[in-house]
Structure formats: C-alpha cells, structure tokens
PDB file of C-alpha atoms in Angstrom:
ATOM      1  CA  UNK A  23      56.075 155.167  -5.029  1.00  0.00           C
ATOM      2  CA  UNK A  24      52.971 152.980  -4.726  1.00  0.00           C
ATOM      3  CA  UNK A  25      49.392 154.220  -4.133  1.00  0.00           C
ATOM      4  CA  UNK A  26      49.767 153.953  -0.780  1.00  0.00           C
ATOM      5  CA  UNK A  27      52.467 156.240  -0.485  1.00  0.00           C
ATOM      6  CA  UNK A  28      51.106 158.730  -2.119  1.00  0.00           C
ATOM      7  CA  UNK A  29      48.173 159.454  -0.669  1.00  0.00           C
ATOM      8  CA  UNK A  30      49.887 159.448   2.544  1.00  0.00           C
ATOM      9  CA  UNK A  31      52.217 162.204   1.326  1.00  0.00           C
ATOM     10  CA  UNK A  32      49.174 163.882  -0.199  1.00  0.00           C
ATOM     11  CA  UNK A  33      46.590 163.887   3.386  1.00  0.00           C
ATOM     12  CA  UNK A  34      50.137 165.364   5.180  1.00  0.00           C
ATOM     13  CA  UNK A  35      50.250 168.349   2.997  1.00  0.00           C
ATOM     14  CA  UNK A  36      46.631 168.260   3.741  1.00  0.00           C
ATOM     15  CA  UNK A  37      47.255 168.831   6.827  1.00  0.00           C
ATOM     16  CA  UNK A  38      50.012 170.918   7.026  1.00  0.00           C
ATOM     17  CA  UNK A  39      48.932 173.149   4.779  1.00  0.00           C
ATOM     18  CA  UNK A  40      45.547 173.876   6.386  1.00  0.00           C
ATOM     19  CA  UNK A  41      47.699 173.837   9.193  1.00  0.00           C
ATOM     20  CA  UNK A  42      49.845 176.492   8.106  1.00  0.00           C
ATOM     21  CA  UNK A  43      46.083 177.774   6.814  1.00  0.00           C
ATOM     22  CA  UNK A  44      44.598 177.498  10.649  1.00  0.00           C
ATOM     23  CA  UNK A  45      47.709 179.985  12.014  1.00  0.00           C
ATOM     24  CA  UNK A  46      47.782 182.672   9.415  1.00  0.00           C
ATOM     25  CA  UNK A  47      43.406 182.909  10.048  1.00  0.00           C
ATOM     26  CA  UNK A  48      43.870 182.843  13.979  1.00  0.00           C
ATOM     27  CA  UNK A  49      47.181 184.995  14.577  1.00  0.00           C
ATOM     28  CA  UNK A  50      44.938 187.432  12.102  1.00  0.00           C
ATOM     29  CA  UNK A  51      41.746 187.453  14.514  1.00  0.00           C
ATOM     30  CA  UNK A  52      44.376 188.345  17.261  1.00  0.00           C
ATOM     31  CA  UNK A  53      46.044 191.337  15.090  1.00  0.00           C
ATOM     32  CA  UNK A  54      42.029 192.595  14.257  1.00  0.00           C
ATOM     33  CA  UNK A  55      41.547 192.499  18.005  1.00  0.00           C
ATOM     34  CA  UNK A  56      43.673 193.855  19.246  1.00  0.00           C
ATOM     35  CA  UNK A  57      43.730 196.934  16.716  1.00  0.00           C
ATOM     36  CA  UNK A  58      39.607 197.073  17.650  1.00  0.00           C
ATOM     37  CA  UNK A  59      40.554 196.927  21.272  1.00  0.00           C
ATOM     38  CA  UNK A  60      42.692 199.846  21.231  1.00  0.00           C
ATOM     39  CA  UNK A  61      40.143 201.824  18.543  1.00  0.00           C
ATOM     40  CA  UNK A  62      37.998 201.384  21.877  1.00  0.00           C
ATOM     41  CA  UNK A  63      39.822 202.918  24.429  1.00  0.00           C
ATOM     42  CA  UNK A  64      40.897 205.703  22.260  1.00  0.00           C
ATOM     43  CA  UNK A  65      37.481 207.064  22.312  1.00  0.00           C
ATOM     44  CA  UNK A  66      37.494 206.469  25.922  1.00  0.00           C
ATOM     45  CA  UNK A  67      39.994 209.194  26.268  1.00  0.00           C
ATOM     46  CA  UNK A  68      40.884 212.393  25.205  1.00  0.00           C
ATOM     47  CA  UNK A  69      43.252 213.616  22.356  1.00  0.00           C
ATOM     48  CA  UNK A  70      46.475 214.157  23.581  1.00  0.00           C
ATOM     49  CA  UNK A  71      47.104 216.835  21.398  1.00  0.00           C
ATOM     50  CA  UNK A  72      45.389 220.664  21.092  1.00  0.00           C
ATOM     51  CA  UNK A  73      44.419 221.627  18.017  1.00  0.00           C
ATOM     52  CA  UNK A  74      46.820 224.812  16.494  1.00  0.00           C
ATOM     53  CA  UNK A  75      49.455 223.683  19.355  1.00  0.00           C
ATOM     54  CA  UNK A  76      52.814 221.885  17.613  1.00  0.00           C
ATOM     55  CA  UNK A  77      53.615 218.056  18.781  1.00  0.00           C
ATOM     56  CA  UNK A  78      57.397 216.910  18.099  1.00  0.00           C
ATOM     57  CA  UNK A  79      57.169 212.788  16.794  1.00  0.00           C
ATOM     58  CA  UNK A  80      58.717 210.142  15.105  1.00  0.00           C
ATOM     59  CA  UNK A  81      57.716 208.434  11.604  1.00  0.00           C
ATOM     60  CA  UNK A  82      55.896 205.450  11.875  1.00  0.00           C
ATOM     61  CA  UNK A  83      54.817 204.703   8.626  1.00  0.00           C
ATOM     62  CA  UNK A  84      53.767 206.656   5.049  1.00  0.00           C
ATOM     63  CA  UNK A  85      49.954 206.144   3.626  1.00  0.00           C
ATOM     64  CA  UNK A  86      48.026 207.710   1.491  1.00  0.00           C
ATOM     65  CA  UNK A  87      45.450 208.040   4.179  1.00  0.00           C
ATOM     66  CA  UNK A  88      42.278 208.518   1.621  1.00  0.00           C
ATOM     67  CA  UNK A  89      44.264 211.644  -0.130  1.00  0.00           C
ATOM     68  CA  UNK A  90      46.266 209.983  -2.430  1.00  0.00           C
ATOM     69  CA  UNK A  91      49.039 211.567  -1.005  1.00  0.00           C
ATOM     70  CA  UNK A  92      52.341 210.884   0.958  1.00  0.00           C
ATOM     71  CA  UNK A  93      51.097 211.644   4.914  1.00  0.00           C
ATOM     72  CA  UNK A  94      53.558 210.299   7.049  1.00  0.00           C
ATOM     73  CA  UNK A  95      51.551 208.501  10.268  1.00  0.00           C
ATOM     74  CA  UNK A  96      53.284 208.871  13.930  1.00  0.00           C
ATOM     75  CA  UNK A  97      51.974 208.977  17.311  1.00  0.00           C
ATOM     76  CA  UNK A  98      51.397 211.119  19.902  1.00  0.00           C
ATOM     77  CA  UNK A  99      51.139 209.179  23.467  1.00  0.00           C
ATOM     78  CA  UNK A 100      49.526 206.230  21.722  1.00  0.00           C
ATOM     79  CA  UNK A 101      47.099 208.588  19.510  1.00  0.00           C
ATOM     80  CA  UNK A 102      47.519 208.419  15.911  1.00  0.00           C
ATOM     81  CA  UNK A 103      48.477 211.829  13.445  1.00  0.00           C
ATOM     82  CA  UNK A 104      48.380 211.630  10.050  1.00  0.00           C
ATOM     83  CA  UNK A 105      51.075 214.242   9.009  1.00  0.00           C
ATOM     84  CA  UNK A 106      50.230 216.075   5.204  1.00  0.00           C
ATOM     85  CA  UNK A 107      53.404 218.173   3.690  1.00  0.00           C
ATOM     86  CA  UNK A 108      56.121 216.103   4.730  1.00  0.00           C
ATOM     87  CA  UNK A 109      58.886 216.956   2.645  1.00  0.00           C
ATOM     88  CA  UNK A 110      60.066 214.117   0.115  1.00  0.00           C
ATOM     89  CA  UNK A 111      63.444 213.422   1.943  1.00  0.00           C
ATOM     90  CA  UNK A 112      62.066 213.491   4.976  1.00  0.00           C
ATOM     91  CA  UNK A 113      61.856 209.434   5.704  1.00  0.00           C
ATOM     92  CA  UNK A 114      60.230 206.553   8.353  1.00  0.00           C
ATOM     93  CA  UNK A 115      61.575 206.873  11.597  1.00  0.00           C
ATOM     94  CA  UNK A 116      62.905 210.638  11.909  1.00  0.00           C
ATOM     95  CA  UNK A 117      61.469 212.597  14.028  1.00  0.00           C
ATOM     96  CA  UNK A 118      59.159 215.867  12.894  1.00  0.00           C
ATOM     97  CA  UNK A 119      57.229 218.297  14.852  1.00  0.00           C
ATOM     98  CA  UNK A 120      53.764 218.970  13.297  1.00  0.00           C
ATOM     99  CA  UNK A 121      50.677 221.624  13.681  1.00  0.00           C
ATOM    100  CA  UNK A 122      47.388 219.353  14.896  1.00  0.00           C
ATOM    101  CA  UNK A 123      44.402 220.946  11.885  1.00  0.00           C
ATOM    102  CA  UNK A 124      41.900 218.835  12.798  1.00  0.00           C
ATOM    103  CA  UNK A 125      40.713 215.989  14.587  1.00  0.00           C
ATOM    104  CA  UNK A 126      38.804 212.424  13.214  1.00  0.00           C
ATOM    105  CA  UNK A 127      34.488 211.827  13.889  1.00  0.00           C
ATOM    106  CA  UNK A 128      35.290 210.668  17.219  1.00  0.00           C
ATOM    107  CA  UNK A 129      38.552 212.198  18.351  1.00  0.00           C
ATOM    108  CA  UNK A 130      40.608 209.042  17.448  1.00  0.00           C
ATOM    109  CA  UNK A 131      43.266 210.690  15.310  1.00  0.00           C
ATOM    110  CA  UNK A 132      43.855 213.784  14.262  1.00  0.00           C
ATOM    111  CA  UNK A 133      45.665 215.489  10.937  1.00  0.00           C
ATOM    112  CA  UNK A 134      48.510 217.932  11.171  1.00  0.00           C
ATOM    113  CA  UNK A 135      50.469 219.530   8.670  1.00  0.00           C
ATOM    114  CA  UNK A 136      54.353 219.759   9.078  1.00  0.00           C
ATOM    115  CA  UNK A 137      56.361 222.042  10.104  1.00  0.00           C
ATOM    116  CA  UNK A 138      60.246 220.973  10.322  1.00  0.00           C
ATOM    117  CA  UNK A 139      62.481 218.325  11.194  1.00  0.00           C
ATOM    118  CA  UNK A 140      62.831 216.988  15.142  1.00  0.00           C
TER     119      UNK A 140
END
C-alpha cells in the first residue's frame, strides 16, 4: 500500500469513528431529555398511590437504590415504586404486591415493602 492509500484509509477511519461518537452522544442526550421530561411530569401530578396501601405491579429491574441491598423497581400507573425485602426467588418480570411506606422528597417515587407475589 502506498502512502496516499494509508492516509485515505486513516481519514475514513477517523470519519467513521467520529460519526459513531456523535450518534451515541445524540442518542444519550435524547434519552436524558426524555428522562428529564418524565421526571418533570411526575413532579406536576399527585402520586397514584397512597401511604399504607398495597399495590400489585410487575418488576422491571433490580437495583441497590442507595441502600446497597437488592431492591425491586416497578411502576404503578407510570409511578416508580422501589420495593425492599423482596425474596431472592423473585425475578424481573414477576408480579408482586407491595405496601407503600414513604415518598421521596418531590413525591416522584415511593418506597415500599414486599407483601407477596401476585
């Protein structure tokens, strides 16, 4: 290969890598904007759950939610519920019932405790 071909291939490589980087940055920015809009919408409405009441919902994921312990994440009418004390046999996609214990400061999510599988 001659020098001109190597320079051309290098330039093409730079353009491709740059294009991929821009695509990923824009996608990430769009995801962040969507998340921010959902958070703002949640702040503007009353929670669809009440303290002390139990609700049934599907688990979308597990996280450590600041505690370092396994916490199930689910939604009731689009409202995020973090549920503690979920047995180890429960998996993503399972339906559970949980009792609402508290809201976060902006009432955009709630903490709950596991009651039973649905």
